[in-house]
Structures are given as C-alpha cells and as structure tokens.
Short mmCIF file of N, CA and C and ligand atoms in Angstrom, two decimals:
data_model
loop_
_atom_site.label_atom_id
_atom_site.label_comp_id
_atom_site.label_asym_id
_atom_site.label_seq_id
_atom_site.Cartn_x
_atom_site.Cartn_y
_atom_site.Cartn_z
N UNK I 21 10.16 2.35 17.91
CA UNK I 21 10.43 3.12 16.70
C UNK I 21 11.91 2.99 16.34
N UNK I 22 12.14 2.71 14.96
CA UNK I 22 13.47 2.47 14.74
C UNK I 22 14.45 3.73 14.01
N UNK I 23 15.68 3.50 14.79
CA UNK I 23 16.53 5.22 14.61
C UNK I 23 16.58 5.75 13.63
N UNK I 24 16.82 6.51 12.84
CA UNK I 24 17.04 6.54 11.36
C UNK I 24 18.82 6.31 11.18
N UNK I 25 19.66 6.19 12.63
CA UNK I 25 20.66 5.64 12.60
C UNK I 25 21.03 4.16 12.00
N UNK I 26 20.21 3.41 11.98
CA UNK I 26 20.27 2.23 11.51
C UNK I 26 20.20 1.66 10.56
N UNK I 27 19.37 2.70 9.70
CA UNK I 27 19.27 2.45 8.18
C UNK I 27 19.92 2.40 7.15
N UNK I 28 20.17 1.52 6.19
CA UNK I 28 21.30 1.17 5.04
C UNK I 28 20.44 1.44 4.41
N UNK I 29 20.60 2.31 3.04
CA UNK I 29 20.34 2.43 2.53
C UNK I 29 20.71 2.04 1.39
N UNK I 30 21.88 1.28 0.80
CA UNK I 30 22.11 0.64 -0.38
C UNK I 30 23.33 0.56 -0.01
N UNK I 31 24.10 -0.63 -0.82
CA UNK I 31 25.62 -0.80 -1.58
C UNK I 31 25.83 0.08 -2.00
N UNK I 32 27.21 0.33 -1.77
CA UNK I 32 28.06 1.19 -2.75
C UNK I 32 28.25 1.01 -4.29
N UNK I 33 27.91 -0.08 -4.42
CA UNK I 33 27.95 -0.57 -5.85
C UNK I 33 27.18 -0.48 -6.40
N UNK I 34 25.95 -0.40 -5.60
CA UNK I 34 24.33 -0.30 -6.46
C UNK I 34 24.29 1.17 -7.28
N UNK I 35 25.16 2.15 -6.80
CA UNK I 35 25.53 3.27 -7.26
C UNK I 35 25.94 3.63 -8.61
N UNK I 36 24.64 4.13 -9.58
CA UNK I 36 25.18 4.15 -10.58
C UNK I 36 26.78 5.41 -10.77
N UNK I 37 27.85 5.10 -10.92
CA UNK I 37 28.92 5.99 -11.09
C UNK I 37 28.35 7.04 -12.05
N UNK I 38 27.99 7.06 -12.96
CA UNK I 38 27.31 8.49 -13.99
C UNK I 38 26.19 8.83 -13.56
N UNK I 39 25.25 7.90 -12.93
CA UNK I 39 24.14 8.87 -12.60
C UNK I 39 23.20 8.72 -11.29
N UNK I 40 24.09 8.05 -10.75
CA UNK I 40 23.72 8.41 -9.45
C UNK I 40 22.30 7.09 -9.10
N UNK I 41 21.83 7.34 -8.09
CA UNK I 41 20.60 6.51 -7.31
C UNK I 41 19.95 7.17 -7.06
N UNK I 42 18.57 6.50 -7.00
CA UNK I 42 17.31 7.27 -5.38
C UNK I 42 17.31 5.91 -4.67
N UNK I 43 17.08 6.67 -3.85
CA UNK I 43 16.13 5.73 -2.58
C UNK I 43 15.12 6.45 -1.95
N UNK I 44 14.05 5.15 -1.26
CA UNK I 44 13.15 5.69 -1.00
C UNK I 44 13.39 5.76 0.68
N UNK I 45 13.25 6.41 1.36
CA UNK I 45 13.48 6.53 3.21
C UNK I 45 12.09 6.90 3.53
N UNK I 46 11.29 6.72 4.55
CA UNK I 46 10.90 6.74 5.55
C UNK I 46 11.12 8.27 6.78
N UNK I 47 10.68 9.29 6.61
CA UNK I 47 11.09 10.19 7.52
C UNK I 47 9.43 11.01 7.54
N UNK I 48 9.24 10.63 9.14
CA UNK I 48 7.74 10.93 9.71
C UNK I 48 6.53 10.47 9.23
N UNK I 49 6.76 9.35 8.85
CA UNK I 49 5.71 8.57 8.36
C UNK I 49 5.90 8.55 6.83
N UNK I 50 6.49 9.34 6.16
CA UNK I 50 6.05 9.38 5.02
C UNK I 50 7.23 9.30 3.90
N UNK I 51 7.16 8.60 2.66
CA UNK I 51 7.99 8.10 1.88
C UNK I 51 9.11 9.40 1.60
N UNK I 52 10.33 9.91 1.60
CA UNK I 52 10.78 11.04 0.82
C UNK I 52 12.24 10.01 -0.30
N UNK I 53 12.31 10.40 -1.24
CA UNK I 53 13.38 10.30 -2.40
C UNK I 53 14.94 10.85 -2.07
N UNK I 54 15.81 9.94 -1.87
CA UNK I 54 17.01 10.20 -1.51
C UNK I 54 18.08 10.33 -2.63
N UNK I 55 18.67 11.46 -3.25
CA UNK I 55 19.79 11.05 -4.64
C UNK I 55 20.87 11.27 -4.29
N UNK I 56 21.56 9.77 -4.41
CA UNK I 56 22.65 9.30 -4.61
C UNK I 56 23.86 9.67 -5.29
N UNK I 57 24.75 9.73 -5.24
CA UNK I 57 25.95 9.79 -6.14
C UNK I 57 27.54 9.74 -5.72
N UNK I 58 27.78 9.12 -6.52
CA UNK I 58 29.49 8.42 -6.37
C UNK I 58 30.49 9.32 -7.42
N UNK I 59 31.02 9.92 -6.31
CA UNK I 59 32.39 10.59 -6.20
C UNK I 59 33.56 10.24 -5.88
N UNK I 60 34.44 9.61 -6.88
CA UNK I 60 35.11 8.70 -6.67
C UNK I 60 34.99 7.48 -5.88
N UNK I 61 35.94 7.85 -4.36
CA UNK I 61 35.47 6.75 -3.20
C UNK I 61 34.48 7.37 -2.71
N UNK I 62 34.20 8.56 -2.57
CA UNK I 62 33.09 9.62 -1.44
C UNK I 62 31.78 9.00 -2.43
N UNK I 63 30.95 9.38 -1.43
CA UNK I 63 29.22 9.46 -1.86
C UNK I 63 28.25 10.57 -1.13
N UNK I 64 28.01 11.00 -1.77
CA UNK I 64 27.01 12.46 -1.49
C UNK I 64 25.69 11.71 -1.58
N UNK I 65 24.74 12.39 -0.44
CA UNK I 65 23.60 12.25 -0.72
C UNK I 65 22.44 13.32 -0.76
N UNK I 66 21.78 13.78 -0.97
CA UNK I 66 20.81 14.83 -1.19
C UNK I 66 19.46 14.76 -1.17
N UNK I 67 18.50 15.57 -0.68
CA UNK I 67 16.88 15.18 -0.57
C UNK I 67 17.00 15.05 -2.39
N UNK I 68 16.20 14.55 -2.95
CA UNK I 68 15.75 15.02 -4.09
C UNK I 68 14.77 15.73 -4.63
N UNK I 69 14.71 17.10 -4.14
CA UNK I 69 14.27 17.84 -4.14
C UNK I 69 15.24 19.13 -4.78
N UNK I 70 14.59 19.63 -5.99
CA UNK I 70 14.82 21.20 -6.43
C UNK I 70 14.66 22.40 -5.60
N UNK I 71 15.62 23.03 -5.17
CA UNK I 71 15.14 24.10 -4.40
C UNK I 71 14.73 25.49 -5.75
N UNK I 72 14.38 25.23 -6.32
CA UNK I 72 13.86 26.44 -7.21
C UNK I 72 11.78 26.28 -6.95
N UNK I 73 11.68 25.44 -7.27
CA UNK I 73 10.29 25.07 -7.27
C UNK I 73 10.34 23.78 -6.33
N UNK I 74 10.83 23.11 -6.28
CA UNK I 74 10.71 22.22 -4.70
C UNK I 74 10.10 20.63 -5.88
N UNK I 75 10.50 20.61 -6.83
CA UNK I 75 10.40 19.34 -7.85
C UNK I 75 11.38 18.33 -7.64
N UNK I 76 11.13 16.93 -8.13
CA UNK I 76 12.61 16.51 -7.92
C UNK I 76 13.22 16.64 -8.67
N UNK I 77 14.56 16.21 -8.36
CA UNK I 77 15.86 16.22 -9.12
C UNK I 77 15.78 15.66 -10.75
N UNK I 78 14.91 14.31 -10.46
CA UNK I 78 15.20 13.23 -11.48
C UNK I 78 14.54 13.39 -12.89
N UNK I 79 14.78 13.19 -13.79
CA UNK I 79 13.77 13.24 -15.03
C UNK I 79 12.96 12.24 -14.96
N UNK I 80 13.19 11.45 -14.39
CA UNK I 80 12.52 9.77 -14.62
C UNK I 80 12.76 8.73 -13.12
N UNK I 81 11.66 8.05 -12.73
CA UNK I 81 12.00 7.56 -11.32
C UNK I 81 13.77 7.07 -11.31
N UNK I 82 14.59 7.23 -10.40
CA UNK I 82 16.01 7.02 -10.24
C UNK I 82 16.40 7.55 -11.14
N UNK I 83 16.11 8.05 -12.13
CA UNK I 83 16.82 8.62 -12.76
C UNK I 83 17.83 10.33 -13.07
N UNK I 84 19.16 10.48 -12.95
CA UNK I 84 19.79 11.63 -13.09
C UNK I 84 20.38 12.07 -14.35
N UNK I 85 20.04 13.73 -14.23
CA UNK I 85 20.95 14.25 -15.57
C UNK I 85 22.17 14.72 -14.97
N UNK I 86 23.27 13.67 -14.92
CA UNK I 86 24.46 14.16 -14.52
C UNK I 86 24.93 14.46 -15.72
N UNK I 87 25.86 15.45 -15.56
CA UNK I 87 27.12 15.85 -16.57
C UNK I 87 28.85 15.27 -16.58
N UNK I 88 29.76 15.20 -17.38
CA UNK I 88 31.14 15.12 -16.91
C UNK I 88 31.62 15.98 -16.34
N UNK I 89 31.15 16.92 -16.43
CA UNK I 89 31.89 18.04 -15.27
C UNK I 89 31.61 17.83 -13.65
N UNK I 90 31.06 16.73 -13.39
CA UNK I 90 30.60 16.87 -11.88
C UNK I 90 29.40 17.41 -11.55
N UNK I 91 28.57 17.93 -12.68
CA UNK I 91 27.34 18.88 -12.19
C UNK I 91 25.96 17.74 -12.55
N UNK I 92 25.18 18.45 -11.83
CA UNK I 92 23.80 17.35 -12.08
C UNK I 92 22.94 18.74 -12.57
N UNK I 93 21.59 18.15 -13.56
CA UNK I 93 21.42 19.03 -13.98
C UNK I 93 19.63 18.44 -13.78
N UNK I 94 18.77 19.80 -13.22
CA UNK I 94 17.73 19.35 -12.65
C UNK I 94 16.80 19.50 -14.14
N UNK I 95 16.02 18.61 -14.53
CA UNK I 95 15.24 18.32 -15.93
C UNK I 95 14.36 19.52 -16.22
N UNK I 96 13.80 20.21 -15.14
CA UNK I 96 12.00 21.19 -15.18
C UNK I 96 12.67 22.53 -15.71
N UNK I 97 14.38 23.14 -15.17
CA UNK I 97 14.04 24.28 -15.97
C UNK I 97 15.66 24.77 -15.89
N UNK I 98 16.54 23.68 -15.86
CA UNK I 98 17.86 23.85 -15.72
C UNK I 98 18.86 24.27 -15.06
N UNK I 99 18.70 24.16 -14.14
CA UNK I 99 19.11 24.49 -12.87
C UNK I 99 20.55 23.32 -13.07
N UNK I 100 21.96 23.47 -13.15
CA UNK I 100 22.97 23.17 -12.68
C UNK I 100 23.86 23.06 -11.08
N UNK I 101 23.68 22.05 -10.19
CA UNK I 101 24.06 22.14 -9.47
C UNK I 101 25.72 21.23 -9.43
N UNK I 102 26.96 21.69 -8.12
CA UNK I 102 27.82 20.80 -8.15
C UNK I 102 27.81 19.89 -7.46
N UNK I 103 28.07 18.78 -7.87
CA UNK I 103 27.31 17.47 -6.94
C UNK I 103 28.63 17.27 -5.65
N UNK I 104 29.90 18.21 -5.84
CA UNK I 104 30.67 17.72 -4.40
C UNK I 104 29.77 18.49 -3.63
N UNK I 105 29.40 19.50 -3.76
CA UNK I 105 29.00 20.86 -2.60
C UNK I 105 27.59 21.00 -2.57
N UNK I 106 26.74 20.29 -3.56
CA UNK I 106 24.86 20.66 -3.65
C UNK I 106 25.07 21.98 -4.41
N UNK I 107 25.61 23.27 -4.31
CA UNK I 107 26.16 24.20 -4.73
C UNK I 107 25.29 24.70 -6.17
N UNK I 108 24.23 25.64 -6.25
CA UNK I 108 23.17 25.66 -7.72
C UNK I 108 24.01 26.72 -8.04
N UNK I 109 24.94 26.19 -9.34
CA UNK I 109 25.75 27.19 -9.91
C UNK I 109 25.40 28.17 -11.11
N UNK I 110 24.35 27.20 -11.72
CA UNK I 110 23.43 28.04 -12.99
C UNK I 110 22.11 27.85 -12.93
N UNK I 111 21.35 28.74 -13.55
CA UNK I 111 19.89 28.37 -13.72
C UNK I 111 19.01 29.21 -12.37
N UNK I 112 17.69 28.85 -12.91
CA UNK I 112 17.05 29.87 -11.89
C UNK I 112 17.22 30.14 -9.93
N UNK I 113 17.83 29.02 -9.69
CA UNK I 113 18.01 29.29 -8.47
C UNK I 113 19.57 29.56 -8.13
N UNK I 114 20.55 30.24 -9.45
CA UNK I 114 21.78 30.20 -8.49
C UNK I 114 22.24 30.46 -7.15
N UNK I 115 23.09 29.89 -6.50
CA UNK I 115 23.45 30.53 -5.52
C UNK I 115 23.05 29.45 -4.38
N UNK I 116 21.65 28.73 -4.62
CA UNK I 116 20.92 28.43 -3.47
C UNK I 116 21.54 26.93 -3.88
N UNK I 117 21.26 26.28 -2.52
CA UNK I 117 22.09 24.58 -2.25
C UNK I 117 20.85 23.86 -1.85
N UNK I 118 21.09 21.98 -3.11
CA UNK I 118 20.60 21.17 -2.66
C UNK I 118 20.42 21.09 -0.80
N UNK I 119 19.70 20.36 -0.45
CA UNK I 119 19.47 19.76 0.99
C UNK I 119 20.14 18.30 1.19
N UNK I 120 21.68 18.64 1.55
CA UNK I 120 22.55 17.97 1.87
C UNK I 120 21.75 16.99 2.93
N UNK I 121 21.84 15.26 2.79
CA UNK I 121 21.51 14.45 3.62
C UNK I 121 22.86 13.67 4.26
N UNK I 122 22.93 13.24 5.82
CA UNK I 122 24.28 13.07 5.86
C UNK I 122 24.45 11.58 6.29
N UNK I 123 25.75 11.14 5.38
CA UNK I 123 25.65 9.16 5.54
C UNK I 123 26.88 9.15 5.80
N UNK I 124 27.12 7.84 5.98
CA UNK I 124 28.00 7.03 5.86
C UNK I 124 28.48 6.20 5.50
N UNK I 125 30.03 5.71 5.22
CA UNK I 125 30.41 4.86 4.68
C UNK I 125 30.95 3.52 5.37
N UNK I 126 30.36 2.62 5.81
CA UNK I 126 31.26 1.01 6.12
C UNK I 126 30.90 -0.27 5.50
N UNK I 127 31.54 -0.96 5.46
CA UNK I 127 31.95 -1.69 4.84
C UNK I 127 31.17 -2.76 3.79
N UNK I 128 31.09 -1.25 2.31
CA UNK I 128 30.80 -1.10 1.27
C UNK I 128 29.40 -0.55 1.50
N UNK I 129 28.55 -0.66 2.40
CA UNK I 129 27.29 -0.17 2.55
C UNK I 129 27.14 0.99 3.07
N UNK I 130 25.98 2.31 2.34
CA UNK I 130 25.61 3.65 2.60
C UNK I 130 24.95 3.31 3.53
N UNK I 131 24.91 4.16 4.50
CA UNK I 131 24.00 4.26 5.76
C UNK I 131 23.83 5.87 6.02
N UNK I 132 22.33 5.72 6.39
CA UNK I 132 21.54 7.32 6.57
C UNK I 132 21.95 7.48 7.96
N UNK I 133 22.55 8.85 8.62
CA UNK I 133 22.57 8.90 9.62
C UNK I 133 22.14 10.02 9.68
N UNK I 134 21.13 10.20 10.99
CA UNK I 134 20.14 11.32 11.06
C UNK I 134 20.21 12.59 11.87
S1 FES N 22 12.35 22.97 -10.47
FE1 FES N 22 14.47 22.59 -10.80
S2 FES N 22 15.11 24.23 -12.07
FE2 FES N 22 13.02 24.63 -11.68
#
C-alpha cells in the first residue's frame, strides 16, 4: 500500500493564481476533491468540502469563486471563507473552518503529506 506521503499532487504552476485547482486523491479507497490555491509563494490546500452543508467548494468541476480580497466564496449559499486561514468569515456557517489538508512544497511540486 502506498503512503499518502508520496503523493504529488500537481506543479506549482498548474495552479491557477485566481482560482485555484482540484485534485482528485485517493484516501480509503475512495476518490475525495482536493482545492488548491496559490498565495503568493505559499499554497493552501483544503478538502473541498463546505462545512455548512458538506457540498463542495466549486461551482463547476475545478472550478473556484475566488475574490480579490483573498476570500473564496462557496457557490450553494454564500458562505465567504479566508483562503490564508480556511477561516468562514460570512454566510451561513460563520465562524466554522474549511478542513485544512497539509502539503508541501519542493522543488516546484505540491505534495500531500498525510
Ligand atoms: S453549502 Fe456552502 S454555503 Fe451552504
């Protein structure tokens, strides 16, 4: 069985800068949606999953409603979160935080570390 240490999950470049990525991972057999996003040099990653109703993030496969302010904005019922912190600053779930996934950065490639 292979670690989930080992897994690359994309270039840094594949990263859309405004709106971010999914990927698809592998965790217990079963496919889950990973969203992406580039913060300057940093990259955050997050289940893509809504914690209000447990929907994803995206309006459209890979697709994000990021804002210029740094906030991503979940499509089903507006939920504003801050993409340094996961942090749901407006909308029905304030208060409550994306599900921070935790990676890494070498050389230029994201890697899931579990
Ligand atoms: S499911 Fe995201 S705001 Fe309701």
């Amino acid at each position: 069985m292979q670690s989930q240490r080992q897994v690359i999950l994309c270039p840094i470049e594949d990263i859309d800068p405004e709106h971010g990525r999914e990927v698809q991972v592998e965790v217990s057999g079963r496919s889950e949606g990973l969203a992406l996003f580039r913060l300057g040099e940093r990259v955050v990653a997050y289940r893509n999953i809504c914690p209000h109703q447990g929907r994803a993030l995206s309006w459209a496969p890979g697709e994000f409603l990021c804002e210029p302010d740094g906030s991503l904005v979940c499509p089903h019922h507006g939920a504003r979160f801050e993409l340094v912190t996961g942090r749901c600053i407006a909308g029905p779930c304030a208060g409550s935080s994306l599900s921070e996934v935790t990676i890494r950065l070498e050389n230029g490639m994201v890697w899931l570390e579990s």
